């Protein structure tokens, strides 16, 4: 059910259950909210810009459709990218709804996730409270392939393993190249 359906059906807020968000105990809910808000703001601005550009590009590429021998590949590509950016903007709007007050998300720290992190020696060193407090401003990837394997097995999410490894590799590469979060990693 999406926000527009909730508004249309006039469902009171007290009948909606919050969505549980499971996280390790060493990660505080305030930092998670800050990261989600930053992600929402950055992605909204980026995808709005690209949606506008693609929306402008589609009518410009329409004259290519007049030529019957060549398909309008640029127009089709721009229309597809416009659709994708609009869908991403809708996702940012849903994330904004979830973050607008404390009633929509229920933060649940899980000791089981901590246990999986503690199995990896590299992450175990980084999770030491004195180490975390000393290097709070410095970005580090706390996830390794072993941790991903443990999380995937524990939560029975085997279909996400390759995507999680891909995301971990992209973040590691971004941090090693000293890139900003918005920069594209190849």
PDB file of C-alpha atoms in Angstrom:
ATOM      1  CA  UNK A   1       0.000   0.000   0.000  1.00  0.00           C
ATOM      2  CA  UNK A   2       1.418   3.391  -0.950  1.00  0.00           C
ATOM      3  CA  UNK A   3       0.880   6.810   0.591  1.00  0.00           C
ATOM      4  CA  UNK A   4      -1.685   7.905  -2.008  1.00  0.00           C
ATOM      5  CA  UNK A   5      -3.840   4.858  -1.209  1.00  0.00           C
ATOM      6  CA  UNK A   6      -3.571   5.570   2.516  1.00  0.00           C
ATOM      7  CA  UNK A   7      -4.651   9.172   1.935  1.00  0.00           C
ATOM      8  CA  UNK A   8      -7.468   8.151  -0.425  1.00  0.00           C
ATOM      9  CA  UNK A   9      -8.847   5.537   1.985  1.00  0.00           C
ATOM     10  CA  UNK A  10      -8.400   7.924   4.956  1.00  0.00           C
ATOM     11  CA  UNK A  11      -6.661   5.331   7.110  1.00  0.00           C
ATOM     12  CA  UNK A  12      -5.730   6.827  10.506  1.00  0.00           C
ATOM     13  CA  UNK A  13      -2.048   6.835  11.434  1.00  0.00           C
ATOM     14  CA  UNK A  14      -2.668   4.823  14.610  1.00  0.00           C
ATOM     15  CA  UNK A  15      -3.790   1.835  12.493  1.00  0.00           C
ATOM     16  CA  UNK A  16      -0.542   1.709  10.525  1.00  0.00           C
ATOM     17  CA  UNK A  17       2.218  -0.491  11.879  1.00  0.00           C
ATOM     18  CA  UNK A  18       5.791   0.804  11.669  1.00  0.00           C
ATOM     19  CA  UNK A  19       8.228  -0.990   9.388  1.00  0.00           C
ATOM     20  CA  UNK A  20      10.971  -2.760  11.378  1.00  0.00           C
ATOM     21  CA  UNK A  21      14.499  -1.737  10.409  1.00  0.00           C
ATOM     22  CA  UNK A  22      17.025  -4.231  11.773  1.00  0.00           C
ATOM     23  CA  UNK A  23      20.551  -2.991  12.416  1.00  0.00           C
ATOM     24  CA  UNK A  24      23.630  -3.956  14.430  1.00  0.00           C
ATOM     25  CA  UNK A  25      23.750  -2.623  17.988  1.00  0.00           C
ATOM     26  CA  UNK A  26      26.925  -0.630  17.330  1.00  0.00           C
ATOM     27  CA  UNK A  27      25.075   1.480  14.764  1.00  0.00           C
ATOM     28  CA  UNK A  28      22.836   4.143  16.313  1.00  0.00           C
ATOM     29  CA  UNK A  29      19.402   4.948  14.901  1.00  0.00           C
ATOM     30  CA  UNK A  30      20.255   8.663  14.599  1.00  0.00           C
ATOM     31  CA  UNK A  31      23.175   7.930  12.291  1.00  0.00           C
ATOM     32  CA  UNK A  32      20.979   5.615  10.196  1.00  0.00           C
ATOM     33  CA  UNK A  33      18.339   8.339   9.839  1.00  0.00           C
ATOM     34  CA  UNK A  34      20.998  10.904   8.901  1.00  0.00           C
ATOM     35  CA  UNK A  35      22.439   8.574   6.258  1.00  0.00           C
ATOM     36  CA  UNK A  36      18.990   7.830   4.825  1.00  0.00           C
ATOM     37  CA  UNK A  37      18.118  11.551   4.677  1.00  0.00           C
ATOM     38  CA  UNK A  38      21.415  12.340   2.967  1.00  0.00           C
ATOM     39  CA  UNK A  39      20.818   9.514   0.488  1.00  0.00           C
ATOM     40  CA  UNK A  40      17.273  10.725  -0.191  1.00  0.00           C
ATOM     41  CA  UNK A  41      18.325  14.336  -0.734  1.00  0.00           C
ATOM     42  CA  UNK A  42      21.252  13.433  -2.991  1.00  0.00           C
ATOM     43  CA  UNK A  43      19.327  10.923  -5.060  1.00  0.00           C
ATOM     44  CA  UNK A  44      16.298  13.209  -5.401  1.00  0.00           C
ATOM     45  CA  UNK A  45      18.399  16.093  -6.730  1.00  0.00           C
ATOM     46  CA  UNK A  46      20.356  13.869  -9.112  1.00  0.00           C
ATOM     47  CA  UNK A  47      17.385  12.008 -10.559  1.00  0.00           C
ATOM     48  CA  UNK A  48      15.276  15.165 -10.850  1.00  0.00           C
ATOM     49  CA  UNK A  49      18.026  16.722 -12.960  1.00  0.00           C
ATOM     50  CA  UNK A  50      18.285  13.660 -15.210  1.00  0.00           C
ATOM     51  CA  UNK A  51      14.496  13.312 -15.485  1.00  0.00           C
ATOM     52  CA  UNK A  52      14.258  16.908 -16.690  1.00  0.00           C
ATOM     53  CA  UNK A  53      17.090  16.412 -19.187  1.00  0.00           C
ATOM     54  CA  UNK A  54      15.579  13.188 -20.536  1.00  0.00           C
ATOM     55  CA  UNK A  55      12.131  14.779 -20.640  1.00  0.00           C
ATOM     56  CA  UNK A  56      13.543  17.589 -22.764  1.00  0.00           C
ATOM     57  CA  UNK A  57      15.507  15.164 -24.943  1.00  0.00           C
ATOM     58  CA  UNK A  58      12.558  12.940 -25.889  1.00  0.00           C
ATOM     59  CA  UNK A  59      10.677  15.571 -27.950  1.00  0.00           C
ATOM     60  CA  UNK A  60      13.941  16.764 -29.481  1.00  0.00           C
ATOM     61  CA  UNK A  61      14.655  13.240 -30.750  1.00  0.00           C
ATOM     62  CA  UNK A  62      11.144  12.771 -32.191  1.00  0.00           C
ATOM     63  CA  UNK A  63      12.100  14.029 -35.693  1.00  0.00           C
ATOM     64  CA  UNK A  64      14.301  10.923 -36.025  1.00  0.00           C
ATOM     65  CA  UNK A  65      11.105   8.840 -36.017  1.00  0.00           C
ATOM     66  CA  UNK A  66      10.148  10.399 -39.348  1.00  0.00           C
ATOM     67  CA  UNK A  67      12.981   8.530 -41.063  1.00  0.00           C
ATOM     68  CA  UNK A  68      11.460   5.061 -41.652  1.00  0.00           C
ATOM     69  CA  UNK A  69      14.751   3.211 -42.240  1.00  0.00           C
ATOM     70  CA  UNK A  70      16.366   4.012 -38.891  1.00  0.00           C
ATOM     71  CA  UNK A  71      14.625   3.240 -35.599  1.00  0.00           C
ATOM     72  CA  UNK A  72      14.534   6.076 -33.101  1.00  0.00           C
ATOM     73  CA  UNK A  73      17.075   4.516 -30.724  1.00  0.00           C
ATOM     74  CA  UNK A  74      18.019   7.802 -29.011  1.00  0.00           C
ATOM     75  CA  UNK A  75      14.351   8.602 -28.434  1.00  0.00           C
ATOM     76  CA  UNK A  76      13.615   5.152 -27.028  1.00  0.00           C
ATOM     77  CA  UNK A  77      16.683   5.311 -24.779  1.00  0.00           C
ATOM     78  CA  UNK A  78      15.752   8.770 -23.478  1.00  0.00           C
ATOM     79  CA  UNK A  79      12.154   7.666 -22.878  1.00  0.00           C
ATOM     80  CA  UNK A  80      13.385   4.620 -20.930  1.00  0.00           C
ATOM     81  CA  UNK A  81      15.808   6.734 -18.861  1.00  0.00           C
ATOM     82  CA  UNK A  82      13.016   9.248 -18.208  1.00  0.00           C
ATOM     83  CA  UNK A  83      10.806   6.401 -16.932  1.00  0.00           C
ATOM     84  CA  UNK A  84      13.619   5.057 -14.717  1.00  0.00           C
ATOM     85  CA  UNK A  85      14.339   8.481 -13.223  1.00  0.00           C
ATOM     86  CA  UNK A  86      10.650   9.095 -12.512  1.00  0.00           C
ATOM     87  CA  UNK A  87      10.435   5.703 -10.741  1.00  0.00           C
ATOM     88  CA  UNK A  88      13.504   6.633  -8.680  1.00  0.00           C
ATOM     89  CA  UNK A  89      11.916   9.972  -7.791  1.00  0.00           C
ATOM     90  CA  UNK A  90       8.842   8.081  -6.586  1.00  0.00           C
ATOM     91  CA  UNK A  91      11.136   5.919  -4.438  1.00  0.00           C
ATOM     92  CA  UNK A  92      12.729   9.038  -2.949  1.00  0.00           C
ATOM     93  CA  UNK A  93       9.236  10.346  -2.194  1.00  0.00           C
ATOM     94  CA  UNK A  94       8.368   7.092  -0.387  1.00  0.00           C
ATOM     95  CA  UNK A  95      11.626   7.286   1.580  1.00  0.00           C
ATOM     96  CA  UNK A  96      10.794  10.882   2.499  1.00  0.00           C
ATOM     97  CA  UNK A  97       7.410   9.711   3.800  1.00  0.00           C
ATOM     98  CA  UNK A  98       9.074   7.030   5.932  1.00  0.00           C
ATOM     99  CA  UNK A  99      11.537   9.543   7.383  1.00  0.00           C
ATOM    100  CA  UNK A 100       9.135  12.432   8.032  1.00  0.00           C
ATOM    101  CA  UNK A 101       8.357  11.340  11.603  1.00  0.00           C
ATOM    102  CA  UNK A 102       9.267   8.607  14.055  1.00  0.00           C
ATOM    103  CA  UNK A 103       6.079   6.584  13.558  1.00  0.00           C
ATOM    104  CA  UNK A 104       6.913   4.921  10.247  1.00  0.00           C
ATOM    105  CA  UNK A 105      10.173   3.127  11.083  1.00  0.00           C
ATOM    106  CA  UNK A 106      10.840   0.952  14.101  1.00  0.00           C
ATOM    107  CA  UNK A 107      14.563   0.535  14.760  1.00  0.00           C
ATOM    108  CA  UNK A 108      15.430  -2.891  16.132  1.00  0.00           C
ATOM    109  CA  UNK A 109      19.071  -3.496  17.061  1.00  0.00           C
ATOM    110  CA  UNK A 110      20.011  -7.145  16.584  1.00  0.00           C
ATOM    111  CA  UNK A 111      22.756  -8.838  18.545  1.00  0.00           C
ATOM    112  CA  UNK A 112      22.782 -11.653  15.973  1.00  0.00           C
ATOM    113  CA  UNK A 113      24.042  -9.214  13.346  1.00  0.00           C
ATOM    114  CA  UNK A 114      26.796  -8.122  15.761  1.00  0.00           C
ATOM    115  CA  UNK A 115      27.808 -11.753  16.215  1.00  0.00           C
ATOM    116  CA  UNK A 116      28.208 -12.141  12.448  1.00  0.00           C
ATOM    117  CA  UNK A 117      30.364  -8.994  12.313  1.00  0.00           C
ATOM    118  CA  UNK A 118      32.470 -10.210  15.245  1.00  0.00           C
ATOM    119  CA  UNK A 119      33.371 -13.430  13.385  1.00  0.00           C
ATOM    120  CA  UNK A 120      35.494 -11.433  10.937  1.00  0.00           C
ATOM    121  CA  UNK A 121      38.840 -10.272  12.379  1.00  0.00           C
ATOM    122  CA  UNK A 122      39.063  -7.119  10.226  1.00  0.00           C
ATOM    123  CA  UNK A 123      35.583  -5.950  11.182  1.00  0.00           C
ATOM    124  CA  UNK A 124      36.185  -6.972  14.804  1.00  0.00           C
ATOM    125  CA  UNK A 125      39.115  -4.537  15.001  1.00  0.00           C
ATOM    126  CA  UNK A 126      37.066  -1.744  13.436  1.00  0.00           C
ATOM    127  CA  UNK A 127      34.135  -2.330  15.764  1.00  0.00           C
ATOM    128  CA  UNK A 128      36.229  -1.776  18.859  1.00  0.00           C
ATOM    129  CA  UNK A 129      34.597   1.261  20.494  1.00  0.00           C
ATOM    130  CA  UNK A 130      37.867   3.137  20.996  1.00  0.00           C
ATOM    131  CA  UNK A 131      38.760   2.588  17.321  1.00  0.00           C
ATOM    132  CA  UNK A 132      35.341   3.750  16.139  1.00  0.00           C
ATOM    133  CA  UNK A 133      35.427   6.878  18.288  1.00  0.00           C
ATOM    134  CA  UNK A 134      38.972   7.810  17.161  1.00  0.00           C
ATOM    135  CA  UNK A 135      38.223   7.443  13.451  1.00  0.00           C
ATOM    136  CA  UNK A 136      34.633   8.630  13.419  1.00  0.00           C
ATOM    137  CA  UNK A 137      35.208  11.144  10.605  1.00  0.00           C
ATOM    138  CA  UNK A 138      36.995   8.637   8.394  1.00  0.00           C
ATOM    139  CA  UNK A 139      34.894   6.408   6.142  1.00  0.00           C
ATOM    140  CA  UNK A 140      35.481   2.663   6.312  1.00  0.00           C
ATOM    141  CA  UNK A 141      33.737  -0.314   4.796  1.00  0.00           C
ATOM    142  CA  UNK A 142      32.784  -2.602   7.673  1.00  0.00           C
ATOM    143  CA  UNK A 143      31.488  -5.363   5.426  1.00  0.00           C
ATOM    144  CA  UNK A 144      33.641  -8.143   4.002  1.00  0.00           C
ATOM    145  CA  UNK A 145      32.736 -11.124   1.849  1.00  0.00           C
ATOM    146  CA  UNK A 146      32.723 -13.335   4.959  1.00  0.00           C
ATOM    147  CA  UNK A 147      30.263 -11.010   6.698  1.00  0.00           C
ATOM    148  CA  UNK A 148      28.054 -10.945   3.605  1.00  0.00           C
ATOM    149  CA  UNK A 149      28.157 -14.744   3.526  1.00  0.00           C
ATOM    150  CA  UNK A 150      27.136 -14.885   7.202  1.00  0.00           C
ATOM    151  CA  UNK A 151      24.304 -12.365   6.789  1.00  0.00           C
ATOM    152  CA  UNK A 152      23.003 -14.067   3.644  1.00  0.00           C
ATOM    153  CA  UNK A 153      23.002 -17.480   5.321  1.00  0.00           C
ATOM    154  CA  UNK A 154      21.482 -16.233   8.585  1.00  0.00           C
ATOM    155  CA  UNK A 155      18.621 -14.327   6.948  1.00  0.00           C
ATOM    156  CA  UNK A 156      18.168 -16.777   4.033  1.00  0.00           C
ATOM    157  CA  UNK A 157      18.743 -14.069   1.403  1.00  0.00           C
ATOM    158  CA  UNK A 158      20.927 -16.026  -0.998  1.00  0.00           C
ATOM    159  CA  UNK A 159      19.503 -14.189  -4.014  1.00  0.00           C
ATOM    160  CA  UNK A 160      21.050 -10.915  -2.731  1.00  0.00           C
ATOM    161  CA  UNK A 161      24.601 -12.184  -2.278  1.00  0.00           C
ATOM    162  CA  UNK A 162      25.971 -11.098  -5.664  1.00  0.00           C
ATOM    163  CA  UNK A 163      24.361  -7.645  -5.371  1.00  0.00           C
ATOM    164  CA  UNK A 164      25.787  -7.142  -1.873  1.00  0.00           C
ATOM    165  CA  UNK A 165      29.273  -8.150  -3.008  1.00  0.00           C
ATOM    166  CA  UNK A 166      28.981  -5.797  -5.973  1.00  0.00           C
ATOM    167  CA  UNK A 167      27.930  -2.917  -3.667  1.00  0.00           C
ATOM    168  CA  UNK A 168      30.774  -3.707  -1.254  1.00  0.00           C
ATOM    169  CA  UNK A 169      33.318  -3.658  -4.090  1.00  0.00           C
ATOM    170  CA  UNK A 170      31.971  -0.355  -5.418  1.00  0.00           C
ATOM    171  CA  UNK A 171      32.151   1.276  -1.988  1.00  0.00           C
ATOM    172  CA  UNK A 172      35.649  -0.077  -1.351  1.00  0.00           C
ATOM    173  CA  UNK A 173      36.803   1.258  -4.700  1.00  0.00           C
ATOM    174  CA  UNK A 174      35.144   4.633  -4.043  1.00  0.00           C
ATOM    175  CA  UNK A 175      36.823   4.989  -0.664  1.00  0.00           C
ATOM    176  CA  UNK A 176      40.225   3.875  -2.003  1.00  0.00           C
ATOM    177  CA  UNK A 177      39.999   6.495  -4.774  1.00  0.00           C
ATOM    178  CA  UNK A 178      38.897   9.191  -2.280  1.00  0.00           C
ATOM    179  CA  UNK A 179      35.723   9.851  -4.249  1.00  0.00           C
ATOM    180  CA  UNK A 180      32.625  11.560  -2.890  1.00  0.00           C
ATOM    181  CA  UNK A 181      29.389   9.627  -2.428  1.00  0.00           C
ATOM    182  CA  UNK A 182      27.867  11.259  -5.543  1.00  0.00           C
ATOM    183  CA  UNK A 183      30.795  10.361  -7.804  1.00  0.00           C
ATOM    184  CA  UNK A 184      30.392   7.462 -10.210  1.00  0.00           C
ATOM    185  CA  UNK A 185      32.541   4.389  -9.572  1.00  0.00           C
ATOM    186  CA  UNK A 186      33.360   2.323 -12.636  1.00  0.00           C
TER     187      UNK A 186
END
